[in-house]
PDB file of C-alpha atoms and ligand atoms in Angstrom:
ATOM      1  CA  UNK G1404       0.000   0.000   0.000  1.00 38.00           C
ATOM      2  CA  UNK G1405       2.785   2.438   0.738  1.00 43.00           C
ATOM      3  CA  UNK G1406       3.793   2.416  -2.946  1.00 45.00           C
ATOM      4  CA  UNK G1407       0.453   3.893  -3.959  1.00 44.00           C
ATOM      5  CA  UNK G1408       1.204   7.043  -1.961  1.00 44.00           C
ATOM      6  CA  UNK G1409       4.811   7.769  -2.903  1.00 43.00           C
ATOM      7  CA  UNK G1410       4.197   8.919  -6.526  1.00 44.00           C
ATOM      8  CA  UNK G1411       1.644  11.491  -5.365  1.00 43.00           C
ATOM      9  CA  UNK G1412       4.199  12.988  -2.999  1.00 42.00           C
ATOM     10  CA  UNK G1413       6.793  13.284  -5.767  1.00 42.00           C
ATOM     11  CA  UNK G1414       4.368  15.037  -8.107  1.00 42.00           C
ATOM     12  CA  UNK G1415       3.365  17.522  -5.414  1.00 42.00           C
ATOM     13  CA  UNK G1416       6.976  18.333  -4.554  1.00 43.00           C
ATOM     14  CA  UNK G1417       8.045  18.944  -8.149  1.00 44.00           C
ATOM     15  CA  UNK G1418       5.046  21.170  -8.794  1.00 45.00           C
ATOM     16  CA  UNK G1419       5.972  23.391  -5.868  1.00 45.00           C
ATOM     17  CA  UNK G1420       9.718  23.663  -6.292  1.00 50.00           C
ATOM     18  CA  UNK G1421      11.837  24.499  -9.315  1.00 66.00           C
ATOM     19  CA  UNK G1422      14.110  21.821 -10.659  1.00 95.00           C
ATOM     20  CA  UNK G1423      17.653  21.572  -9.439  1.00 97.00           C
ATOM     21  CA  UNK G1424      21.001  19.984 -10.002  1.00 98.00           C
ATOM     22  CA  UNK G1425      23.254  18.520  -7.358  1.00 98.00           C
ATOM     23  CA  UNK G1426      26.900  19.332  -6.729  1.00 98.00           C
ATOM     24  CA  UNK G1427      28.416  16.241  -5.143  1.00 98.00           C
ATOM     25  CA  UNK G1428      31.846  16.574  -3.552  1.00 98.00           C
ATOM     26  CA  UNK G1429      34.103  13.535  -3.268  1.00 98.00           C
ATOM     27  CA  UNK G1430      37.298  13.769  -1.252  1.00 98.00           C
ATOM     28  CA  UNK G1431      39.888  11.285  -2.477  1.00 98.00           C
ATOM     29  CA  UNK G1432      42.730  13.266  -0.903  1.00 98.00           C
ATOM     30  CA  UNK G1433      44.571  11.805   2.091  1.00 98.00           C
ATOM     31  CA  UNK G1434      43.749  15.055   3.949  1.00 98.00           C
ATOM     32  CA  UNK G1435      40.589  16.889   5.043  1.00 98.00           C
ATOM     33  CA  UNK G1436      39.007  19.316   2.564  1.00 98.00           C
ATOM     34  CA  UNK G1437      36.340  21.928   3.395  1.00 98.00           C
ATOM     35  CA  UNK G1438      34.175  22.245   0.260  1.00 98.00           C
ATOM     36  CA  UNK G1439      32.240  25.453  -0.333  1.00 98.00           C
ATOM     37  CA  UNK G1440      29.625  26.752  -2.768  1.00 98.00           C
ATOM     38  CA  UNK G1441      28.781  30.394  -3.362  1.00 98.00           C
ATOM     39  CA  UNK G1442      27.014  32.619  -5.852  1.00 98.00           C
ATOM     40  CA  UNK G1443      28.749  35.623  -7.420  1.00 98.00           C
ATOM     41  CA  UNK G1444      27.357  36.564 -10.838  1.00 97.00           C
ATOM     42  CA  UNK G1445      29.762  39.043 -12.466  1.00 93.00           C
ATOM     43  CA  UNK G1446      31.854  38.916  -9.301  1.00 92.00           C
ATOM     44  CA  UNK G1447      29.069  40.290  -7.080  1.00 96.00           C
ATOM     45  CA  UNK G1448      28.623  38.185  -3.885  1.00 97.00           C
ATOM     46  CA  UNK G1449      25.073  36.990  -3.282  1.00 98.00           C
ATOM     47  CA  UNK G1450      24.523  34.919  -0.148  1.00 98.00           C
ATOM     48  CA  UNK G1451      21.184  33.536  -1.362  1.00 98.00           C
ATOM     49  CA  UNK G1452      23.074  30.423  -2.450  1.00 98.00           C
ATOM     50  CA  UNK G1453      25.814  29.093  -0.199  1.00 98.00           C
ATOM     51  CA  UNK G1454      27.077  25.915   1.354  1.00 98.00           C
ATOM     52  CA  UNK G1455      30.040  24.744   3.376  1.00 98.00           C
ATOM     53  CA  UNK G1456      31.085  21.493   4.973  1.00 98.00           C
ATOM     54  CA  UNK G1457      34.024  19.593   6.395  1.00 98.00           C
ATOM     55  CA  UNK G1458      34.947  16.516   4.407  1.00 98.00           C
ATOM     56  CA  UNK G1459      37.478  14.088   5.829  1.00 98.00           C
ATOM     57  CA  UNK G1460      39.475  11.853   3.504  1.00 98.00           C
ATOM     58  CA  UNK G1461      37.159   9.480   1.563  1.00 98.00           C
ATOM     59  CA  UNK G1462      34.074  11.479   2.549  1.00 98.00           C
ATOM     60  CA  UNK G1463      31.321  12.754   0.246  1.00 98.00           C
ATOM     61  CA  UNK G1464      28.679  15.454   0.609  1.00 98.00           C
ATOM     62  CA  UNK G1465      26.100  17.048  -1.710  1.00 98.00           C
ATOM     63  CA  UNK G1466      24.293  20.343  -2.211  1.00 98.00           C
ATOM     64  CA  UNK G1467      21.314  21.171  -4.444  1.00 98.00           C
ATOM     65  CA  UNK G1468      21.208  24.281  -6.683  1.00 98.00           C
ATOM     66  CA  UNK G1469      18.234  25.652  -8.618  1.00 98.00           C
ATOM     67  CA  UNK G1470      18.759  25.137 -12.362  1.00 97.00           C
ATOM     68  CA  UNK G1471      18.097  28.843 -13.064  1.00 97.00           C
ATOM     69  CA  UNK G1472      20.948  30.149 -10.931  1.00 98.00           C
ATOM     70  CA  UNK G1473      23.915  31.874 -12.566  1.00 98.00           C
ATOM     71  CA  UNK G1474      27.356  32.602 -11.187  1.00 98.00           C
ATOM     72  CA  UNK G1475      27.567  29.481  -9.014  1.00 98.00           C
ATOM     73  CA  UNK G1476      31.065  28.532  -7.909  1.00 98.00           C
ATOM     74  CA  UNK G1477      32.411  25.638  -5.877  1.00 98.00           C
ATOM     75  CA  UNK G1478      35.864  24.999  -4.491  1.00 98.00           C
ATOM     76  CA  UNK G1479      37.802  23.230  -1.796  1.00 98.00           C
ATOM     77  CA  UNK G1480      39.596  24.701   1.192  1.00 98.00           C
ATOM     78  CA  UNK G1481      42.538  23.135   3.014  1.00 98.00           C
ATOM     79  CA  UNK G1482      44.112  23.604   6.420  1.00 98.00           C
ATOM     80  CA  UNK G1483      41.097  25.271   8.080  1.00 98.00           C
ATOM     81  CA  UNK G1484      40.684  25.669  11.830  1.00 98.00           C
ATOM     82  CA  UNK G1485      38.111  23.891  14.002  1.00 96.00           C
ATOM     83  CA  UNK G1486      35.414  26.349  12.848  1.00 96.00           C
ATOM     84  CA  UNK G1487      36.187  25.849   9.159  1.00 96.00           C
ATOM     85  CA  UNK G1488      37.746  29.334   9.101  1.00 97.00           C
ATOM     86  CA  UNK G1489      41.242  30.748   8.544  1.00 97.00           C
ATOM     87  CA  UNK G1490      42.019  28.146   5.892  1.00 98.00           C
ATOM     88  CA  UNK G1491      45.505  27.787   4.437  1.00 98.00           C
ATOM     89  CA  UNK G1492      44.088  27.702   0.866  1.00 98.00           C
ATOM     90  CA  UNK G1493      40.698  28.593  -0.600  1.00 98.00           C
ATOM     91  CA  UNK G1494      39.879  30.743   2.407  1.00 97.00           C
ATOM     92  CA  UNK G1495      36.867  33.033   2.461  1.00 97.00           C
ATOM     93  CA  UNK G1496      35.427  35.695   4.707  1.00 97.00           C
ATOM     94  CA  UNK G1497      33.248  33.728   7.125  1.00 96.00           C
ATOM     95  CA  UNK G1498      33.411  30.306   8.691  1.00 97.00           C
ATOM     96  CA  UNK G1499      32.492  26.876   7.397  1.00 97.00           C
ATOM     97  CA  UNK G1500      29.892  28.719   5.280  1.00 98.00           C
ATOM     98  CA  UNK G1501      31.360  31.748   3.510  1.00 98.00           C
ATOM     99  CA  UNK G1502      29.969  35.276   3.788  1.00 97.00           C
ATOM    100  CA  UNK G1503      31.582  36.597   0.630  1.00 97.00           C
ATOM    101  CA  UNK G1504      30.812  33.857  -1.944  1.00 97.00           C
ATOM    102  CA  UNK G1505      34.511  33.037  -1.939  1.00 95.00           C
ATOM    103  CA  UNK G1506      35.406  35.915  -4.262  1.00 95.00           C
ATOM    104  CA  UNK G1507      38.874  35.995  -2.701  1.00 94.00           C
ATOM    105  CA  UNK G1508      39.268  32.213  -2.451  1.00 97.00           C
ATOM    106  CA  UNK G1509      42.179  32.393  -4.939  1.00 97.00           C
ATOM    107  CA  UNK G1510      42.036  28.775  -6.113  1.00 98.00           C
ATOM    108  CA  UNK G1511      40.610  26.553  -8.841  1.00 98.00           C
ATOM    109  CA  UNK G1512      36.804  26.706  -9.095  1.00 98.00           C
ATOM    110  CA  UNK G1513      34.053  24.663 -10.636  1.00 98.00           C
ATOM    111  CA  UNK G1514      31.503  27.072 -12.136  1.00 98.00           C
ATOM    112  CA  UNK G1515      27.897  26.591 -13.189  1.00 98.00           C
ATOM    113  CA  UNK G1516      25.270  28.763 -14.826  1.00 98.00           C
ATOM    114  CA  UNK G1517      21.919  28.531 -16.560  1.00 98.00           C
ATOM    115  CA  UNK G1518      21.801  29.458 -20.234  1.00 97.00           C
ATOM    116  CA  UNK G1519      19.462  29.253 -23.197  1.00 96.00           C
ATOM    117  CA  UNK G1520      20.965  29.349 -26.691  1.00 89.00           C
ATOM    118  CA  UNK G1521      17.602  28.844 -28.355  1.00 92.00           C
ATOM    119  CA  UNK G1522      15.631  25.743 -29.307  1.00 91.00           C
ATOM    120  CA  UNK G1523      17.858  24.772 -32.261  1.00 91.00           C
ATOM    121  CA  UNK G1524      20.884  24.614 -29.954  1.00 88.00           C
ATOM    122  CA  UNK G1525      19.366  22.487 -27.231  1.00 90.00           C
ATOM    123  CA  UNK G1526      17.341  25.130 -25.387  1.00 95.00           C
ATOM    124  CA  UNK G1527      17.971  25.548 -21.694  1.00 96.00           C
ATOM    125  CA  UNK G1528      21.234  24.044 -20.476  1.00 97.00           C
ATOM    126  CA  UNK G1529      23.618  24.224 -17.566  1.00 98.00           C
ATOM    127  CA  UNK G1530      26.943  25.667 -18.768  1.00 98.00           C
ATOM    128  CA  UNK G1531      29.861  24.590 -16.618  1.00 98.00           C
ATOM    129  CA  UNK G1532      33.631  24.556 -16.410  1.00 98.00           C
ATOM    130  CA  UNK G1533      36.702  24.387 -14.269  1.00 98.00           C
ATOM    131  CA  UNK G1534      38.444  27.742 -14.004  1.00 98.00           C
ATOM    132  CA  UNK G1535      41.755  29.159 -12.899  1.00 97.00           C
ATOM    133  CA  UNK G1536      41.159  32.304 -14.947  1.00 96.00           C
ATOM    134  CA  UNK G1537      42.607  35.431 -13.307  1.00 93.00           C
ATOM    135  CA  UNK G1538      40.389  37.843 -11.392  1.00 87.00           C
ATOM    136  CA  UNK G1539      40.860  41.549 -12.179  1.00 85.00           C
ATOM    137  CA  UNK G1540      43.961  40.946 -14.328  1.00 86.00           C
ATOM    138  CA  UNK G1541      45.709  39.137 -11.480  1.00 91.00           C
ATOM    139  CA  UNK G1542      47.749  35.924 -11.820  1.00 94.00           C
ATOM    140  CA  UNK G1543      46.322  32.533 -12.782  1.00 95.00           C
ATOM    141  CA  UNK G1544      44.496  31.102  -9.788  1.00 97.00           C
ATOM    142  CA  UNK G1545      46.516  28.404  -8.004  1.00 97.00           C
ATOM    143  CA  UNK G1546      45.613  24.746  -8.253  1.00 98.00           C
ATOM    144  CA  UNK G1547      45.319  24.239  -4.503  1.00 98.00           C
ATOM    145  CA  UNK G1548      43.842  20.738  -4.863  1.00 98.00           C
ATOM    146  CA  UNK G1549      43.986  18.447  -7.947  1.00 98.00           C
ATOM    147  CA  UNK G1550      40.414  18.563  -9.271  1.00 98.00           C
ATOM    148  CA  UNK G1551      38.108  16.680 -11.621  1.00 98.00           C
ATOM    149  CA  UNK G1552      34.568  17.705 -12.587  1.00 98.00           C
ATOM    150  CA  UNK G1553      32.123  15.252 -14.154  1.00 98.00           C
ATOM    151  CA  UNK G1554      28.760  16.357 -15.539  1.00 98.00           C
ATOM    152  CA  UNK G1555      25.433  14.544 -15.286  1.00 98.00           C
ATOM    153  CA  UNK G1556      25.984  13.058 -18.767  1.00 98.00           C
ATOM    154  CA  UNK G1557      29.492  11.774 -18.017  1.00 98.00           C
ATOM    155  CA  UNK G1558      31.477  14.585 -19.680  1.00 98.00           C
ATOM    156  CA  UNK G1559      34.626  15.077 -17.628  1.00 98.00           C
ATOM    157  CA  UNK G1560      37.269  17.777 -17.276  1.00 98.00           C
ATOM    158  CA  UNK G1561      40.232  17.758 -14.945  1.00 98.00           C
ATOM    159  CA  UNK G1562      43.137  19.849 -13.761  1.00 98.00           C
ATOM    160  CA  UNK G1563      45.581  17.787 -11.760  1.00 97.00           C
ATOM    161  CA  UNK G1564      48.930  19.401 -12.534  1.00 91.00           C
ATOM    162  CA  UNK G1565      50.227  22.934 -12.596  1.00 80.00           C
ATOM    163  CA  UNK G1566      50.014  23.056 -16.433  1.00 84.00           C
ATOM    164  CA  UNK G1567      46.524  21.660 -16.872  1.00 94.00           C
ATOM    165  CA  UNK G1568      45.132  21.553 -20.460  1.00 96.00           C
ATOM    166  CA  UNK G1569      43.337  24.693 -21.592  1.00 96.00           C
ATOM    167  CA  UNK G1570      40.513  22.671 -23.119  1.00 98.00           C
ATOM    168  CA  UNK G1571      39.879  21.244 -19.630  1.00 98.00           C
ATOM    169  CA  UNK G1572      40.155  24.314 -17.429  1.00 98.00           C
ATOM    170  CA  UNK G1573      40.172  28.056 -18.073  1.00 98.00           C
ATOM    171  CA  UNK G1574      43.676  29.444 -17.608  1.00 96.00           C
ATOM    172  CA  UNK G1575      42.799  32.641 -19.481  1.00 95.00           C
ATOM    173  CA  UNK G1576      39.363  34.170 -20.015  1.00 93.00           C
ATOM    174  CA  UNK G1577      39.385  33.229 -23.721  1.00 95.00           C
ATOM    175  CA  UNK G1578      39.959  29.466 -23.237  1.00 97.00           C
ATOM    176  CA  UNK G1579      36.477  28.736 -24.526  1.00 96.00           C
ATOM    177  CA  UNK G1580      37.459  25.143 -25.288  1.00 97.00           C
ATOM    178  CA  UNK G1581      37.086  24.568 -21.560  1.00 98.00           C
ATOM    179  CA  UNK G1582      33.315  25.232 -21.624  1.00 98.00           C
ATOM    180  CA  UNK G1583      30.943  22.292 -21.272  1.00 98.00           C
ATOM    181  CA  UNK G1584      27.152  22.192 -21.192  1.00 97.00           C
ATOM    182  CA  UNK G1585      24.610  19.609 -20.132  1.00 97.00           C
ATOM    183  CA  UNK G1586      20.869  19.148 -19.861  1.00 96.00           C
ATOM    184  CA  UNK G1587      19.316  20.739 -16.780  1.00 97.00           C
ATOM    185  CA  UNK G1588      19.256  18.722 -13.576  1.00 97.00           C
ATOM    186  CA  UNK G1589      21.324  15.720 -12.610  1.00 98.00           C
ATOM    187  CA  UNK G1590      24.464  15.472 -10.548  1.00 98.00           C
ATOM    188  CA  UNK G1591      27.842  17.120 -11.024  1.00 98.00           C
ATOM    189  CA  UNK G1592      30.689  15.399  -9.226  1.00 98.00           C
ATOM    190  CA  UNK G1593      33.517  17.653  -8.035  1.00 99.00           C
ATOM    191  CA  UNK G1594      36.332  15.306  -7.020  1.00 98.00           C
ATOM    192  CA  UNK G1595      39.312  16.377  -4.917  1.00 98.00           C
ATOM    193  CA  UNK G1596      42.468  14.373  -5.755  1.00 98.00           C
ATOM    194  CA  UNK G1597      40.888  12.233  -8.495  1.00 98.00           C
TER     195      UNK G1597
HETATM  196  C1  NAG J 179      29.530  35.779   8.731  1.00 86.36           C
HETATM  197  O1  NAG J 179      28.147  35.985   8.900  1.00 86.36           O
HETATM  198  C2  NAG J 179      27.635  35.474  10.108  1.00 86.36           C
HETATM  199  C3  NAG J 179      26.141  35.636  10.144  1.00 86.36           C
HETATM  200  O2  NAG J 179      25.607  35.675   8.871  1.00 86.36           O
HETATM  201  C4  NAG J 179      28.284  36.203  11.273  1.00 86.36           C
HETATM  202  O3  NAG J 179      27.844  35.646  12.479  1.00 86.36           O
HETATM  203  C5  NAG J 179      29.775  36.083  11.182  1.00 86.36           C
HETATM  204  O4  NAG J 179      30.374  36.887  12.170  1.00 86.36           O
HETATM  205  C6  NAG J 179      30.278  36.510   9.816  1.00 86.36           C
HETATM  206  N1  NAG J 179      31.703  36.230   9.762  1.00 86.36           N
HETATM  207  C7  NAG J 179      32.571  37.080   9.262  1.00 86.36           C
HETATM  208  C8  NAG J 179      33.995  36.656   9.335  1.00 86.36           C
HETATM  209  O5  NAG J 179      32.259  38.143   8.770  1.00 86.36           O
HETATM  210  C1  NAG J 180      32.464  29.203 -16.470  1.00 86.36           C
HETATM  211  O1  NAG J 180      31.075  28.967 -16.486  1.00 86.36           O
HETATM  212  C2  NAG J 180      30.314  29.861 -15.707  1.00 86.36           C
HETATM  213  C3  NAG J 180      28.880  29.369 -15.730  1.00 86.36           C
HETATM  214  O2  NAG J 180      28.408  29.190 -17.022  1.00 86.36           O
HETATM  215  C4  NAG J 180      30.459  31.257 -16.261  1.00 86.36           C
HETATM  216  O3  NAG J 180      29.733  32.165 -15.476  1.00 86.36           O
HETATM  217  C5  NAG J 180      31.925  31.612 -16.250  1.00 86.36           C
HETATM  218  O4  NAG J 180      32.095  32.879 -16.856  1.00 86.36           O
HETATM  219  C6  NAG J 180      32.760  30.582 -16.991  1.00 86.36           C
HETATM  220  N1  NAG J 180      34.173  30.867 -16.767  1.00 86.36           N
HETATM  221  C7  NAG J 180      34.910  31.550 -17.636  1.00 86.36           C
HETATM  222  C8  NAG J 180      36.335  31.771 -17.236  1.00 86.36           C
HETATM  223  O5  NAG J 180      34.464  31.962 -18.685  1.00 86.36           O
END
Protein backbone atom coordinates (compact mmCIF):
# COMPACT_ATOMS: atom_id res chain seq x y z
CA UNK A 1 0.00 0.00 0.00
CA UNK A 2 2.79 2.44 0.74
CA UNK A 3 3.79 2.42 -2.95
CA UNK A 4 0.45 3.89 -3.96
CA UNK A 5 1.20 7.04 -1.96
CA UNK A 6 4.81 7.77 -2.90
CA UNK A 7 4.20 8.92 -6.53
CA UNK A 8 1.64 11.49 -5.36
CA UNK A 9 4.20 12.99 -3.00
CA UNK A 10 6.79 13.28 -5.77
CA UNK A 11 4.37 15.04 -8.11
CA UNK A 12 3.37 17.52 -5.41
CA UNK A 13 6.98 18.33 -4.55
CA UNK A 14 8.04 18.94 -8.15
CA UNK A 15 5.05 21.17 -8.79
CA UNK A 16 5.97 23.39 -5.87
CA UNK A 17 9.72 23.66 -6.29
CA UNK A 18 11.84 24.50 -9.32
CA UNK A 19 14.11 21.82 -10.66
CA UNK A 20 17.65 21.57 -9.44
CA UNK A 21 21.00 19.98 -10.00
CA UNK A 22 23.25 18.52 -7.36
CA UNK A 23 26.90 19.33 -6.73
CA UNK A 24 28.42 16.24 -5.14
CA UNK A 25 31.85 16.57 -3.55
CA UNK A 26 34.10 13.54 -3.27
CA UNK A 27 37.30 13.77 -1.25
CA UNK A 28 39.89 11.29 -2.48
CA UNK A 29 42.73 13.27 -0.90
CA UNK A 30 44.57 11.81 2.09
CA UNK A 31 43.75 15.05 3.95
CA UNK A 32 40.59 16.89 5.04
CA UNK A 33 39.01 19.32 2.56
CA UNK A 34 36.34 21.93 3.40
CA UNK A 35 34.17 22.24 0.26
CA UNK A 36 32.24 25.45 -0.33
CA UNK A 37 29.63 26.75 -2.77
CA UNK A 38 28.78 30.39 -3.36
CA UNK A 39 27.01 32.62 -5.85
CA UNK A 40 28.75 35.62 -7.42
CA UNK A 41 27.36 36.56 -10.84
CA UNK A 42 29.76 39.04 -12.47
CA UNK A 43 31.85 38.92 -9.30
CA UNK A 44 29.07 40.29 -7.08
CA UNK A 45 28.62 38.19 -3.88
CA UNK A 46 25.07 36.99 -3.28
CA UNK A 47 24.52 34.92 -0.15
CA UNK A 48 21.18 33.54 -1.36
CA UNK A 49 23.07 30.42 -2.45
CA UNK A 50 25.81 29.09 -0.20
CA UNK A 51 27.08 25.92 1.35
CA UNK A 52 30.04 24.74 3.38
CA UNK A 53 31.09 21.49 4.97
CA UNK A 54 34.02 19.59 6.40
CA UNK A 55 34.95 16.52 4.41
CA UNK A 56 37.48 14.09 5.83
CA UNK A 57 39.48 11.85 3.50
CA UNK A 58 37.16 9.48 1.56
CA UNK A 59 34.07 11.48 2.55
CA UNK A 60 31.32 12.75 0.25
CA UNK A 61 28.68 15.45 0.61
CA UNK A 62 26.10 17.05 -1.71
CA UNK A 63 24.29 20.34 -2.21
CA UNK A 64 21.31 21.17 -4.44
CA UNK A 65 21.21 24.28 -6.68
CA UNK A 66 18.23 25.65 -8.62
CA UNK A 67 18.76 25.14 -12.36
CA UNK A 68 18.10 28.84 -13.06
CA UNK A 69 20.95 30.15 -10.93
CA UNK A 70 23.91 31.87 -12.57
CA UNK A 71 27.36 32.60 -11.19
CA UNK A 72 27.57 29.48 -9.01
CA UNK A 73 31.07 28.53 -7.91
CA UNK A 74 32.41 25.64 -5.88
CA UNK A 75 35.86 25.00 -4.49
CA UNK A 76 37.80 23.23 -1.80
CA UNK A 77 39.60 24.70 1.19
CA UNK A 78 42.54 23.14 3.01
CA UNK A 79 44.11 23.60 6.42
CA UNK A 80 41.10 25.27 8.08
CA UNK A 81 40.68 25.67 11.83
CA UNK A 82 38.11 23.89 14.00
CA UNK A 83 35.41 26.35 12.85
CA UNK A 84 36.19 25.85 9.16
CA UNK A 85 37.75 29.33 9.10
CA UNK A 86 41.24 30.75 8.54
CA UNK A 87 42.02 28.15 5.89
CA UNK A 88 45.50 27.79 4.44
CA UNK A 89 44.09 27.70 0.87
CA UNK A 90 40.70 28.59 -0.60
CA UNK A 91 39.88 30.74 2.41
CA UNK A 92 36.87 33.03 2.46
CA UNK A 93 35.43 35.70 4.71
CA UNK A 94 33.25 33.73 7.13
CA UNK A 95 33.41 30.31 8.69
CA UNK A 96 32.49 26.88 7.40
CA UNK A 97 29.89 28.72 5.28
CA UNK A 98 31.36 31.75 3.51
CA UNK A 99 29.97 35.28 3.79
CA UNK A 100 31.58 36.60 0.63
CA UNK A 101 30.81 33.86 -1.94
CA UNK A 102 34.51 33.04 -1.94
CA UNK A 103 35.41 35.92 -4.26
CA UNK A 104 38.87 35.99 -2.70
CA UNK A 105 39.27 32.21 -2.45
CA UNK A 106 42.18 32.39 -4.94
CA UNK A 107 42.04 28.77 -6.11
CA UNK A 108 40.61 26.55 -8.84
CA UNK A 109 36.80 26.71 -9.09
CA UNK A 110 34.05 24.66 -10.64
CA UNK A 111 31.50 27.07 -12.14
CA UNK A 112 27.90 26.59 -13.19
CA UNK A 113 25.27 28.76 -14.83
CA UNK A 114 21.92 28.53 -16.56
CA UNK A 115 21.80 29.46 -20.23
CA UNK A 116 19.46 29.25 -23.20
CA UNK A 117 20.97 29.35 -26.69
CA UNK A 118 17.60 28.84 -28.36
CA UNK A 119 15.63 25.74 -29.31
CA UNK A 120 17.86 24.77 -32.26
CA UNK A 121 20.88 24.61 -29.95
CA UNK A 122 19.37 22.49 -27.23
CA UNK A 123 17.34 25.13 -25.39
CA UNK A 124 17.97 25.55 -21.69
CA UNK A 125 21.23 24.04 -20.48
CA UNK A 126 23.62 24.22 -17.57
CA UNK A 127 26.94 25.67 -18.77
CA UNK A 128 29.86 24.59 -16.62
CA UNK A 129 33.63 24.56 -16.41
CA UNK A 130 36.70 24.39 -14.27
CA UNK A 131 38.44 27.74 -14.00
CA UNK A 132 41.75 29.16 -12.90
CA UNK A 133 41.16 32.30 -14.95
CA UNK A 134 42.61 35.43 -13.31
CA UNK A 135 40.39 37.84 -11.39
CA UNK A 136 40.86 41.55 -12.18
CA UNK A 137 43.96 40.95 -14.33
CA UNK A 138 45.71 39.14 -11.48
CA UNK A 139 47.75 35.92 -11.82
CA UNK A 140 46.32 32.53 -12.78
CA UNK A 141 44.50 31.10 -9.79
CA UNK A 142 46.52 28.40 -8.00
CA UNK A 143 45.61 24.75 -8.25
CA UNK A 144 45.32 24.24 -4.50
CA UNK A 145 43.84 20.74 -4.86
CA UNK A 146 43.99 18.45 -7.95
CA UNK A 147 40.41 18.56 -9.27
CA UNK A 148 38.11 16.68 -11.62
CA UNK A 149 34.57 17.70 -12.59
CA UNK A 150 32.12 15.25 -14.15
CA UNK A 151 28.76 16.36 -15.54
CA UNK A 152 25.43 14.54 -15.29
CA UNK A 153 25.98 13.06 -18.77
CA UNK A 154 29.49 11.77 -18.02
CA UNK A 155 31.48 14.58 -19.68
CA UNK A 156 34.63 15.08 -17.63
CA UNK A 157 37.27 17.78 -17.28
CA UNK A 158 40.23 17.76 -14.95
CA UNK A 159 43.14 19.85 -13.76
CA UNK A 160 45.58 17.79 -11.76
CA UNK A 161 48.93 19.40 -12.53
CA UNK A 162 50.23 22.93 -12.60
CA UNK A 163 50.01 23.06 -16.43
CA UNK A 164 46.52 21.66 -16.87
CA UNK A 165 45.13 21.55 -20.46
CA UNK A 166 43.34 24.69 -21.59
CA UNK A 167 40.51 22.67 -23.12
CA UNK A 168 39.88 21.24 -19.63
CA UNK A 169 40.15 24.31 -17.43
CA UNK A 170 40.17 28.06 -18.07
CA UNK A 171 43.68 29.44 -17.61
CA UNK A 172 42.80 32.64 -19.48
CA UNK A 173 39.36 34.17 -20.02
CA UNK A 174 39.39 33.23 -23.72
CA UNK A 175 39.96 29.47 -23.24
CA UNK A 176 36.48 28.74 -24.53
CA UNK A 177 37.46 25.14 -25.29
CA UNK A 178 37.09 24.57 -21.56
CA UNK A 179 33.32 25.23 -21.62
CA UNK A 180 30.94 22.29 -21.27
CA UNK A 181 27.15 22.19 -21.19
CA UNK A 182 24.61 19.61 -20.13
CA UNK A 183 20.87 19.15 -19.86
CA UNK A 184 19.32 20.74 -16.78
CA UNK A 185 19.26 18.72 -13.58
CA UNK A 186 21.32 15.72 -12.61
CA UNK A 187 24.46 15.47 -10.55
CA UNK A 188 27.84 17.12 -11.02
CA UNK A 189 30.69 15.40 -9.23
CA UNK A 190 33.52 17.65 -8.03
CA UNK A 191 36.33 15.31 -7.02
CA UNK A 192 39.31 16.38 -4.92
CA UNK A 193 42.47 14.37 -5.75
CA UNK A 194 40.89 12.23 -8.50
C1 LIG B 1 29.53 35.78 8.73
O1 LIG B 1 28.15 35.99 8.90
C2 LIG B 1 27.63 35.47 10.11
C3 LIG B 1 26.14 35.64 10.14
O2 LIG B 1 25.61 35.67 8.87
C4 LIG B 1 28.28 36.20 11.27
O3 LIG B 1 27.84 35.65 12.48
C5 LIG B 1 29.77 36.08 11.18
O4 LIG B 1 30.37 36.89 12.17
C6 LIG B 1 30.28 36.51 9.82
N1 LIG B 1 31.70 36.23 9.76
C7 LIG B 1 32.57 37.08 9.26
C8 LIG B 1 34.00 36.66 9.34
O5 LIG B 1 32.26 38.14 8.77
C1 LIG C 1 32.46 29.20 -16.47
O1 LIG C 1 31.08 28.97 -16.49
C2 LIG C 1 30.31 29.86 -15.71
C3 LIG C 1 28.88 29.37 -15.73
O2 LIG C 1 28.41 29.19 -17.02
C4 LIG C 1 30.46 31.26 -16.26
O3 LIG C 1 29.73 32.17 -15.48
C5 LIG C 1 31.92 31.61 -16.25
O4 LIG C 1 32.10 32.88 -16.86
C6 LIG C 1 32.76 30.58 -16.99
N1 LIG C 1 34.17 30.87 -16.77
C7 LIG C 1 34.91 31.55 -17.64
C8 LIG C 1 36.33 31.77 -17.24
O5 LIG C 1 34.46 31.96 -18.68
